[in-house]
mmCIF file of C-alpha atoms in Angstrom:
data_model
loop_
_atom_site.group_PDB
_atom_site.id
_atom_site.type_symbol
_atom_site.label_atom_id
_atom_site.label_comp_id
_atom_site.label_asym_id
_atom_site.label_seq_id
_atom_site.Cartn_x
_atom_site.Cartn_y
_atom_site.Cartn_z
ATOM 1 C CA MET A 1 0.000 0.000 0.000
ATOM 2 C CA PHE A 2 1.353 3.387 -0.993
ATOM 3 C CA LYS A 3 1.200 5.880 1.852
ATOM 4 C CA LEU A 4 1.682 9.619 1.974
ATOM 5 C CA CYS A 5 4.982 9.222 3.837
ATOM 6 C CA HIS A 6 6.375 7.367 0.812
ATOM 7 C CA ILE A 7 5.992 10.516 -1.279
ATOM 8 C CA HIS A 8 8.469 12.317 0.975
ATOM 9 C CA VAL A 9 10.923 9.434 0.668
ATOM 10 C CA VAL A 10 10.575 9.417 -3.121
ATOM 11 C CA ASN A 11 11.108 13.195 -3.247
ATOM 12 C CA LEU A 12 14.179 12.916 -1.047
ATOM 13 C CA VAL A 13 15.607 10.103 -3.183
ATOM 14 C CA LEU A 14 15.009 12.144 -6.360
ATOM 15 C CA LEU A 15 16.782 15.169 -4.900
ATOM 16 C CA ILE A 16 19.715 13.115 -3.610
ATOM 17 C CA THR A 17 20.053 11.457 -7.010
ATOM 18 C CA GLY A 18 19.889 14.883 -8.656
ATOM 19 C CA LEU A 19 22.530 16.229 -6.281
ATOM 20 C CA LEU A 20 24.815 13.339 -7.188
ATOM 21 C CA ALA A 21 24.287 14.081 -10.896
ATOM 22 C CA ILE A 22 25.116 17.754 -10.303
ATOM 23 C CA LEU A 23 28.242 16.895 -8.316
ATOM 24 C CA GLY A 24 29.268 14.327 -10.942
ATOM 25 C CA HIS A 25 28.944 16.970 -13.651
ATOM 26 C CA THR A 26 30.732 19.637 -11.649
ATOM 27 C CA PHE A 27 33.574 17.477 -10.325
ATOM 28 C CA SER A 28 33.963 14.882 -13.072
ATOM 29 C CA ILE A 29 36.488 12.135 -12.365
ATOM 30 C CA PHE A 30 37.155 11.953 -16.099
ATOM 31 C CA LEU A 31 38.249 15.600 -16.168
ATOM 32 C CA LYS A 32 40.419 15.445 -13.033
ATOM 33 C CA PHE A 33 37.574 16.867 -10.916
ATOM 34 C CA LYS A 34 37.228 19.939 -13.135
ATOM 35 C CA GLY A 35 33.832 19.920 -14.764
ATOM 36 C CA GLY A 36 31.029 22.317 -15.546
ATOM 37 C CA LYS A 37 29.517 25.122 -13.529
ATOM 38 C CA ALA A 38 26.358 23.196 -12.547
ATOM 39 C CA VAL A 39 23.696 25.558 -13.919
ATOM 40 C CA ALA A 40 22.414 23.396 -16.792
ATOM 41 C CA THR A 41 22.477 20.263 -14.649
ATOM 42 C CA ILE A 42 20.511 22.055 -11.938
ATOM 43 C CA ALA A 43 17.927 23.002 -14.573
ATOM 44 C CA GLY A 44 17.667 19.362 -15.642
ATOM 45 C CA VAL A 45 17.277 18.132 -12.072
ATOM 46 C CA LEU A 46 14.590 20.729 -11.361
ATOM 47 C CA PHE A 47 12.791 19.759 -14.581
ATOM 48 C CA ALA A 48 12.762 16.105 -13.523
ATOM 49 C CA TYR A 49 11.776 16.909 -9.946
ATOM 50 C CA ASN A 50 8.981 19.449 -10.393
ATOM 51 C CA PHE A 51 7.906 20.729 -13.794
ATOM 52 C CA ASN A 52 5.822 23.581 -12.343
ATOM 53 C CA PHE A 53 8.812 24.835 -10.386
ATOM 54 C CA THR A 54 10.874 24.620 -13.581
ATOM 55 C CA LEU A 55 8.381 26.916 -15.324
ATOM 56 C CA VAL A 56 8.750 29.415 -12.476
ATOM 57 C CA CYS A 57 12.540 29.169 -12.814
ATOM 58 C CA ALA A 58 12.332 29.773 -16.563
ATOM 59 C CA THR A 59 10.189 32.871 -16.023
ATOM 60 C CA ILE A 60 12.956 34.188 -13.772
ATOM 61 C CA PHE A 61 15.999 33.137 -15.832
ATOM 62 C CA LEU A 62 14.893 34.079 -19.361
ATOM 63 C CA PRO A 63 14.018 37.727 -18.600
ATOM 64 C CA MET A 64 17.343 38.002 -16.765
ATOM 65 C CA ILE A 65 19.151 36.974 -19.949
ATOM 66 C CA PHE A 66 17.139 39.534 -21.923
ATOM 67 C CA ILE A 67 17.980 42.311 -19.442
ATOM 68 C CA THR A 68 21.664 41.540 -18.780
ATOM 69 C CA SER A 69 22.744 39.898 -22.084
ATOM 70 C CA CYS A 70 25.056 37.802 -19.915
ATOM 71 C CA ILE A 71 24.480 34.124 -19.147
ATOM 72 C CA SER A 72 26.709 33.988 -16.067
ATOM 73 C CA LEU A 73 25.190 37.084 -14.458
ATOM 74 C CA SER A 74 21.705 35.775 -15.237
ATOM 75 C CA ALA A 75 22.552 32.451 -13.627
ATOM 76 C CA LEU A 76 24.023 34.095 -10.529
ATOM 77 C CA ILE A 77 21.023 36.370 -10.004
ATOM 78 C CA SER A 78 18.447 33.724 -10.905
ATOM 79 C CA ILE A 79 19.782 30.999 -8.612
ATOM 80 C CA VAL A 80 19.355 33.290 -5.587
ATOM 81 C CA ILE A 81 15.832 34.314 -6.625
ATOM 82 C CA ILE A 82 14.944 30.673 -7.328
ATOM 83 C CA PHE A 83 16.210 29.714 -3.859
ATOM 84 C CA ILE A 84 13.941 32.348 -2.297
ATOM 85 C CA VAL A 85 10.962 31.291 -4.443
ATOM 86 C CA SER A 86 11.495 27.637 -3.443
ATOM 87 C CA PHE A 87 10.129 28.451 0.010
ATOM 88 C CA LEU A 88 6.749 29.253 -1.586
ATOM 89 C CA PHE A 89 6.512 25.619 -2.708
ATOM 90 C CA HIS A 90 6.718 24.410 0.926
ATOM 91 C CA ASP A 91 9.256 21.729 0.035
ATOM 92 C CA ILE A 92 11.959 21.790 2.697
ATOM 93 C CA TYR A 93 14.135 19.254 0.867
ATOM 94 C CA LEU A 94 14.136 21.376 -2.286
ATOM 95 C CA SER A 95 14.905 24.544 -0.321
ATOM 96 C CA ILE A 96 17.818 22.906 1.512
ATOM 97 C CA LEU A 97 19.229 21.531 -1.744
ATOM 98 C CA LEU A 98 18.918 24.901 -3.477
ATOM 99 C CA GLY A 99 20.623 26.619 -0.543
ATOM 100 C CA PHE A 100 23.594 24.309 -1.026
ATOM 101 C CA LEU A 101 23.482 24.784 -4.800
ATOM 102 C CA VAL A 102 23.558 28.586 -4.485
ATOM 103 C CA LEU A 103 26.898 28.238 -2.717
ATOM 104 C CA LEU A 104 28.145 25.724 -5.288
ATOM 105 C CA VAL A 105 27.171 27.922 -8.251
ATOM 106 C CA TYR A 106 28.852 30.985 -6.756
ATOM 107 C CA ILE A 107 32.022 29.015 -5.989
ATOM 108 C CA ARG A 108 32.119 27.565 -9.509
ATOM 109 C CA HIS A 109 31.543 31.023 -11.051
ATOM 110 C CA ARG A 110 34.411 32.742 -9.218
ATOM 111 C CA SER A 111 36.253 33.544 -12.443
ATOM 112 C CA ASN A 112 33.050 34.892 -14.011
ATOM 113 C CA ILE A 113 32.435 37.117 -10.988
ATOM 114 C CA ILE A 114 35.943 38.557 -11.301
ATOM 115 C CA ARG A 115 35.379 39.219 -15.017
ATOM 116 C CA LEU A 116 32.015 40.841 -14.233
ATOM 117 C CA ILE A 117 33.645 43.153 -11.686
ATOM 118 C CA ASN A 118 36.365 44.066 -14.187
ATOM 119 C CA GLY A 119 33.844 44.556 -17.018
ATOM 120 C CA LYS A 120 35.462 41.802 -19.107
ATOM 121 C CA GLU A 121 32.691 39.177 -19.041
ATOM 122 C CA ASN A 122 31.416 38.028 -22.429
ATOM 123 C CA ILE A 123 27.878 38.942 -23.407
ATOM 124 C CA ILE A 124 25.577 37.311 -25.903
ATOM 125 C CA PRO A 125 24.482 39.284 -28.980
ATOM 126 C CA PHE A 126 20.941 39.601 -27.644
ATOM 127 C CA GLY A 127 19.138 41.632 -25.040
ATOM 128 C CA LEU A 128 18.904 45.110 -23.636
ATOM 129 C CA PHE A 129 22.476 45.479 -22.412
ATOM 130 C CA TYR A 130 23.848 44.290 -25.761
ATOM 131 C CA TRP A 131 21.713 46.800 -27.677
ATOM 132 C CA TYR A 132 22.624 49.582 -25.241
ATOM 133 C CA ARG A 133 26.340 48.798 -25.527
ATOM 134 C CA LYS A 134 26.150 48.510 -29.310
ATOM 135 C CA ASN A 135 24.687 52.018 -29.720
#
């Protein structure tokens, strides 16, 4: 018999599995523990975990790209907003995981943060900042 308490166990197992996928992507043994910056893998884990939450995340991330014309800055701003929004979903496991992932994303984006401070970060040829800078 499937009970309500099993749903919490399933959610926890999904998030732990997702965390392992994120860590495996970020600290790949095949790349001498130097992997990606975790943002795309986080998006995939959130998509698999809760599609509605993924739609909320997309409505935060995509306008950020349009405003800033910078993927890394959009990711850094969006991950914090997404962490705050996660509390509205009343899922403590998701909120705890996202709190950890905020730290991970900021640590992995150290070089991008330095380039942003120095004004050297690459921008995509799209969005308000790109059009402002172009003119």
